[in-house]
C-alpha cells in the first residue's frame, strides 16, 4: 500500500505553516544558527495533528474511565470462569458491548499518530541538496533547498546523531555540533516520554492485574530506554516533533485528568477508628504535595458508675473540709 498520501499531507502542512510564518515576518534566514520559520513549522505540525485528534483523545479518556469502572465485574468473571479462557473472553466481550466500553480506544490516538511520525521521518530524510527528486510531494525547488539548509543552532534538521561525517559534509554541517545538538534533544525526548507515562500512572495508580502492571512498567521504563538506540537514527527535525508532542501531551493530560478525574476505589482493609488520609495532590512533574490528615474528634472520657452496694465516695475528700451529714 502506497503511503504517498501521507507524505503529501505532511508536506502540505509543513509548507503551509512555513509560508504563514514567513508572511508574519519570521526570518527565513538563520538567526542564532536557527531557521525559526522551519522549526516553528514542525512545532505547529504537532499542534495541527493534536487539534484534529482531540475528539478522539476525549473518547479515549472516557473509554478508559468506563473500563476502570468495569474492573470489579471483570474480576468477578475471572473468578467465575477461572480455567475456561474461551468462555471468559466471550463473557468479557459481552460485558464490554453491553456497557459500551471499547478496550482498543485506549491505544487509538497513538496508532493514529504513527502515520504522521513515519511521514515526517520520510520527508525530512529526503532533505538533501543532492537529492534529484526535489519537487516530489508538492515541494518547489526553492522550498526544498530552503528546508535542506534549515538548521537548529547550526545543526541541520535532516541530520542525525548517527550520521556519518560524509553525510554531514554534504549538508555542510560540523559533526561535533550535530552530535551535541542531537544528543541533547534525544535526552530531552527520553525525559519527556518518561514524564508523560509517569504522570498518567501517578494519577490512575498501578494496576492490580500482573499483566497490566507489566505493560505499565514497559511504558514507563522500556520505551524511554529504547529511545537511546532509536534516537540515534531520528533526524533532528523528527526529535523536535517528538519533544513538542510530549510537551503537548503533558499539558493535555493534566487538563483531562482534572476534567475527568480517575475513579479511586475505596480500600477494603481500612482500619476502623483511624482518621482517613487525604490523597496527596500530584503536580505536572509528579511531585506530591502533602495534605494534612483529618483528625478524628477526641472521645469524651468515660466515667465509671458506682458498683452495687459500694459506699458513696465523697468527691471533696482530701480538700480539708468535713463532709456534711445528711439528716
Coordinates of C-alpha atoms in Angstrom, one line a residue:
X1 CA 0.0 0.0 0.0
X2 CA 1.4 3.4 -1.0
X3 CA 2.0 6.0 1.7
X4 CA 2.3 8.8 -0.8
X5 CA -0.9 10.4 0.5
X6 CA 0.7 10.7 4.0
X7 CA 3.8 12.3 2.5
X8 CA 1.7 14.8 0.6
X9 CA -0.4 15.7 3.6
X10 CA 2.7 16.2 5.9
X11 CA 4.4 18.2 3.2
X12 CA 1.3 20.4 2.7
X13 CA 1.0 21.1 6.5
X14 CA 4.7 21.9 6.8
X15 CA 4.8 24.2 3.8
X16 CA 1.6 25.9 4.8
X17 CA 2.9 26.8 8.3
X18 CA 6.3 27.8 6.8
X19 CA 4.5 30.2 4.4
X20 CA 2.4 31.5 7.3
X21 CA 5.5 32.3 9.5
X22 CA 7.2 33.8 6.5
X23 CA 4.2 36.1 5.9
X24 CA 4.1 37.1 9.5
X25 CA 7.7 38.2 9.3
X26 CA 9.6 35.4 11.0
X27 CA 13.1 35.4 9.3
X28 CA 13.6 32.7 6.7
X29 CA 17.4 33.1 7.1
X30 CA 19.2 31.7 10.1
X31 CA 19.2 33.7 13.3
X32 CA 21.5 32.3 16.1
X33 CA 22.2 29.5 13.7
X34 CA 18.5 28.5 13.6
X35 CA 15.9 28.8 10.8
X36 CA 13.0 29.6 13.1
X37 CA 10.3 29.5 10.3
X38 CA 11.1 25.8 9.6
X39 CA 11.4 24.9 13.4
X40 CA 8.0 26.6 14.1
X41 CA 6.5 24.8 11.0
X42 CA 7.4 21.4 12.7
X43 CA 6.1 22.6 16.1
X44 CA 2.8 23.7 14.6
X45 CA 2.6 20.4 12.7
X46 CA 2.2 18.9 16.1
X47 CA -0.4 21.4 17.1
X48 CA -2.4 20.8 13.9
X49 CA -2.4 17.0 14.4
X50 CA -3.3 17.2 18.1
X51 CA -6.2 19.5 17.5
X52 CA -7.5 17.2 14.8
X53 CA -7.2 14.2 17.2
X54 CA -8.5 15.9 20.3
X55 CA -12.1 14.5 20.0
X56 CA -10.5 11.0 19.7
X57 CA -8.4 11.7 22.7
X58 CA -11.5 12.7 24.8
X59 CA -13.2 9.4 23.7
X60 CA -10.1 7.6 24.7
X61 CA -10.3 9.0 28.3
X62 CA -14.0 8.3 28.6
X63 CA -13.4 4.7 27.4
X64 CA -10.6 4.3 29.9
X65 CA -12.9 5.5 32.7
X66 CA -15.6 3.1 31.6
X67 CA -13.0 0.2 31.6
X68 CA -11.9 1.3 35.1
X69 CA -15.4 1.3 36.4
X70 CA -15.9 -2.3 35.0
X71 CA -12.9 -3.7 36.8
X72 CA -15.0 -5.2 39.7
X73 CA -17.2 -7.0 37.2
X74 CA -14.2 -8.2 35.2
X75 CA -12.7 -9.7 38.3
X76 CA -15.9 -11.5 39.1
X77 CA -15.9 -13.0 35.6
X78 CA -12.3 -14.0 36.0
X79 CA -13.1 -15.8 39.3
X80 CA -16.2 -17.4 37.9
X81 CA -14.6 -18.7 34.7
X82 CA -11.2 -19.5 36.1
X83 CA -9.5 -22.0 33.8
X84 CA -12.1 -21.6 31.0
X85 CA -10.4 -18.9 28.8
X86 CA -12.8 -19.2 25.9
X87 CA -15.9 -18.6 28.0
X88 CA -14.2 -15.8 29.9
X89 CA -13.4 -14.0 26.6
X90 CA -17.0 -14.3 25.4
X91 CA -18.4 -13.0 28.7
X92 CA -16.0 -10.1 28.8
X93 CA -16.8 -9.1 25.2
X94 CA -20.5 -9.3 26.0
X95 CA -19.9 -7.1 29.1
X96 CA -17.9 -4.5 27.0
X97 CA -20.7 -4.5 24.4
X98 CA -23.4 -4.1 27.0
X99 CA -21.6 -1.2 28.8
X100 CA -20.4 0.4 25.6
X101 CA -16.7 0.2 26.6
X102 CA -14.0 -0.4 24.0
X103 CA -10.6 -1.6 25.2
X104 CA -9.0 -0.6 21.8
X105 CA -9.9 3.1 22.3
X106 CA -7.0 3.4 24.8
X107 CA -4.4 2.9 22.0
X108 CA -6.3 4.6 19.1
X109 CA -4.8 8.1 19.4
X110 CA -1.2 6.7 19.5
X111 CA -1.9 4.5 16.4
X112 CA -3.3 7.4 14.5
X113 CA -0.1 9.4 15.2
X114 CA 2.2 6.7 13.8
X115 CA 1.5 7.6 10.1
X116 CA 2.2 11.2 10.9
X117 CA 5.5 10.3 12.5
X118 CA 6.5 8.0 9.6
X119 CA 5.5 10.7 7.1
X120 CA 7.6 13.3 8.8
X121 CA 10.5 10.9 9.1
X122 CA 10.4 10.1 5.4
X123 CA 10.0 13.8 4.4
X124 CA 12.9 15.0 6.5
X125 CA 15.1 12.1 5.4
X126 CA 14.8 13.3 1.8
X127 CA 16.2 16.8 2.6
X128 CA 19.5 16.7 0.9
X129 CA 20.8 19.3 -1.6
X130 CA 21.9 16.5 -3.9
X131 CA 18.5 14.8 -4.0
X132 CA 17.2 14.9 -7.6
X133 CA 13.5 14.5 -6.6
X134 CA 13.1 17.9 -5.1
X135 CA 9.6 18.6 -6.5
X136 CA 8.0 15.4 -5.0
X137 CA 5.0 15.7 -2.7
X138 CA 4.2 19.3 -3.7
X139 CA 7.5 20.9 -2.9
X140 CA 9.1 23.6 -5.2
X141 CA 12.9 23.6 -5.8
X142 CA 13.2 26.8 -3.7
X143 CA 11.3 25.3 -0.8
X144 CA 13.3 22.1 -0.9
X145 CA 16.6 23.9 -0.9
X146 CA 15.5 26.2 1.9
X147 CA 14.4 23.2 4.1
X148 CA 17.6 21.3 3.2
X149 CA 19.7 24.2 4.6
X150 CA 17.4 24.7 7.6
X151 CA 19.2 24.2 11.0
X152 CA 18.9 24.3 14.7
X153 CA 21.9 26.0 16.3
X154 CA 23.8 25.2 13.0
X155 CA 22.8 21.5 13.1
X156 CA 20.7 20.6 10.0
X157 CA 17.2 19.4 10.8
X158 CA 17.8 16.4 8.5
X159 CA 21.0 15.5 10.3
X160 CA 21.1 12.6 12.9
X161 CA 23.2 11.7 15.8
X162 CA 24.3 8.6 13.9
X163 CA 25.0 10.4 10.6
X164 CA 28.4 9.7 9.2
X165 CA 31.0 12.5 8.6
X166 CA 30.4 12.1 4.8
X167 CA 26.6 12.5 5.1
X168 CA 27.1 15.6 7.2
X169 CA 29.7 17.1 4.9
X170 CA 27.1 17.0 2.1
X171 CA 24.8 19.0 4.3
X172 CA 27.7 21.4 5.1
X173 CA 27.5 20.6 8.9
X174 CA 30.0 20.1 11.6
X175 CA 30.0 16.6 13.0
X176 CA 30.6 17.6 16.6
X177 CA 27.8 20.2 16.6
X178 CA 25.3 17.8 15.2
X179 CA 26.1 15.2 17.8
X180 CA 25.9 17.7 20.6
X181 CA 22.5 19.2 19.5
X182 CA 21.1 15.8 18.6
X183 CA 22.3 14.2 21.8
X184 CA 20.7 16.9 24.0
X185 CA 17.4 16.6 22.1
X186 CA 17.5 12.8 22.5
X187 CA 17.9 13.2 26.3
X188 CA 15.0 15.6 26.4
X189 CA 12.9 13.2 24.3
X190 CA 13.6 10.4 26.7
X191 CA 12.9 12.5 29.8
X192 CA 9.6 13.9 28.4
X193 CA 8.5 10.4 27.2
X194 CA 9.1 9.1 30.8
X195 CA 7.2 12.0 32.3
X196 CA 4.1 11.5 30.2
X197 CA 3.9 7.9 31.3
X198 CA 4.7 8.7 34.9
X199 CA 2.1 11.4 35.0
X200 CA -0.7 9.0 34.0
X201 CA 0.4 6.2 36.3
X202 CA 0.6 8.5 39.3
X203 CA -2.9 9.8 38.7
X204 CA -4.6 6.4 38.0
X205 CA -2.4 4.2 40.2
X206 CA -0.6 1.0 39.4
X207 CA -2.8 -1.8 38.0
X208 CA -3.6 -4.8 40.3
X209 CA -3.6 -7.2 37.4
X210 CA 0.0 -8.5 36.9
X211 CA -0.2 -8.3 33.1
X212 CA -1.5 -4.7 33.1
X213 CA 1.2 -3.8 35.7
X214 CA 3.9 -5.3 33.4
X215 CA 2.5 -3.1 30.5
X216 CA 2.7 -0.1 32.7
X217 CA 6.3 -0.8 33.6
X218 CA 7.1 -1.3 29.9
X219 CA 5.5 2.1 29.1
X220 CA 7.3 3.8 32.0
X221 CA 10.8 2.3 31.6
X222 CA 11.1 0.2 28.4
X223 CA 10.0 2.8 25.8
X224 CA 12.2 5.6 27.1
X225 CA 15.2 3.3 27.3
X226 CA 14.6 2.1 23.7
X227 CA 14.9 5.7 22.5
X228 CA 18.6 5.7 23.4
X229 CA 19.0 3.4 20.4
X230 CA 16.3 4.6 18.0
X231 CA 17.1 8.3 18.8
X232 CA 20.4 7.9 17.0
X233 CA 18.6 7.3 13.7
X234 CA 16.0 10.0 14.1
X235 CA 16.6 13.2 12.2
X236 CA 16.8 16.3 14.4
X237 CA 13.5 17.6 12.9
X238 CA 11.8 14.3 14.0
X239 CA 13.1 14.7 17.5
X240 CA 11.8 18.2 17.7
X241 CA 8.4 16.8 16.6
X242 CA 8.6 14.1 19.3
X243 CA 9.6 16.5 22.1
X244 CA 6.9 19.0 21.2
X245 CA 4.3 16.2 21.0
X246 CA 5.4 15.0 24.5
X247 CA 5.1 18.5 26.0
X248 CA 1.7 18.9 24.4
X249 CA 0.7 15.5 25.9
X250 CA 1.8 16.6 29.4
X251 CA -0.4 19.7 29.3
X252 CA -3.3 17.9 27.7
X253 CA -3.2 15.0 30.2
X254 CA -3.1 17.5 33.1
X255 CA -6.2 19.2 31.8
X256 CA -8.0 15.9 31.1
X257 CA -7.2 14.4 34.4
X258 CA -8.7 17.4 36.2
X259 CA -11.7 17.4 33.9
X260 CA -12.3 13.7 34.0
X261 CA -10.7 12.5 37.3
X262 CA -9.9 8.8 37.6
X263 CA -12.0 6.6 39.7
X264 CA -10.4 5.7 43.1
X265 CA -12.0 2.6 44.6
X266 CA -12.2 2.5 48.4
X267 CA -9.7 0.3 50.2
X268 CA -11.3 -2.8 51.7
X269 CA -8.8 -3.2 54.5
X270 CA -9.3 0.2 56.1
X271 CA -8.8 0.1 59.9
X272 CA -11.9 1.4 61.7
X273 CA -11.4 4.3 64.0
X274 CA -8.4 5.7 62.2
X275 CA -8.7 9.1 60.6
X276 CA -8.8 8.9 56.8
X277 CA -5.7 10.0 55.0
X278 CA -6.2 12.6 52.3
X279 CA -4.7 11.7 48.9
X280 CA -1.6 13.7 48.0
X281 CA -2.0 16.0 45.1
X282 CA 0.3 15.3 42.2
X283 CA 1.6 18.2 40.1
X284 CA 2.6 18.2 36.5
X285 CA 6.0 16.6 37.2
X286 CA 4.6 14.1 39.6
X287 CA 5.7 15.9 42.8
X288 CA 3.4 15.1 45.7
X289 CA 2.0 17.9 47.9
X290 CA 1.4 16.7 51.4
X291 CA -2.2 17.1 52.6
X292 CA -3.0 17.4 56.3
X293 CA -4.7 14.4 57.8
X294 CA -8.2 14.9 59.1
X295 CA -8.0 14.5 62.9
X296 CA -10.7 12.3 64.4
X297 CA -12.7 14.1 67.2
X298 CA -11.4 13.4 70.7
X299 CA -13.6 10.9 72.6
X300 CA -15.1 12.1 75.8
X301 CA -13.6 10.5 78.9
X302 CA -15.6 7.6 80.3
X303 CA -16.8 7.8 83.9
X304 CA -17.3 4.5 85.6
X305 CA -20.6 4.2 87.6
X306 CA -20.5 3.0 91.3
X307 CA -20.7 -0.7 91.9
X308 CA -23.9 -2.0 93.6
X309 CA -23.5 -2.0 97.4
X310 CA -20.4 0.2 97.4
X311 CA -20.1 3.1 99.8
X312 CA -20.6 6.6 98.2
X313 CA -17.3 8.3 97.5
X314 CA -17.0 11.8 98.7
X315 CA -15.7 13.9 95.8
X316 CA -14.4 16.5 98.3
X317 CA -12.3 14.1 100.2
X318 CA -8.8 15.4 100.7
X319 CA -9.7 19.0 100.4
X320 CA -9.6 19.6 104.2
X321 CA -13.3 20.3 104.6
X322 CA -15.6 18.0 106.6
X323 CA -18.3 16.3 104.8
X324 CA -21.9 17.3 105.7
X325 CA -24.1 14.7 107.4
X326 CA -27.3 14.0 105.7
X327 CA -30.1 14.3 108.2

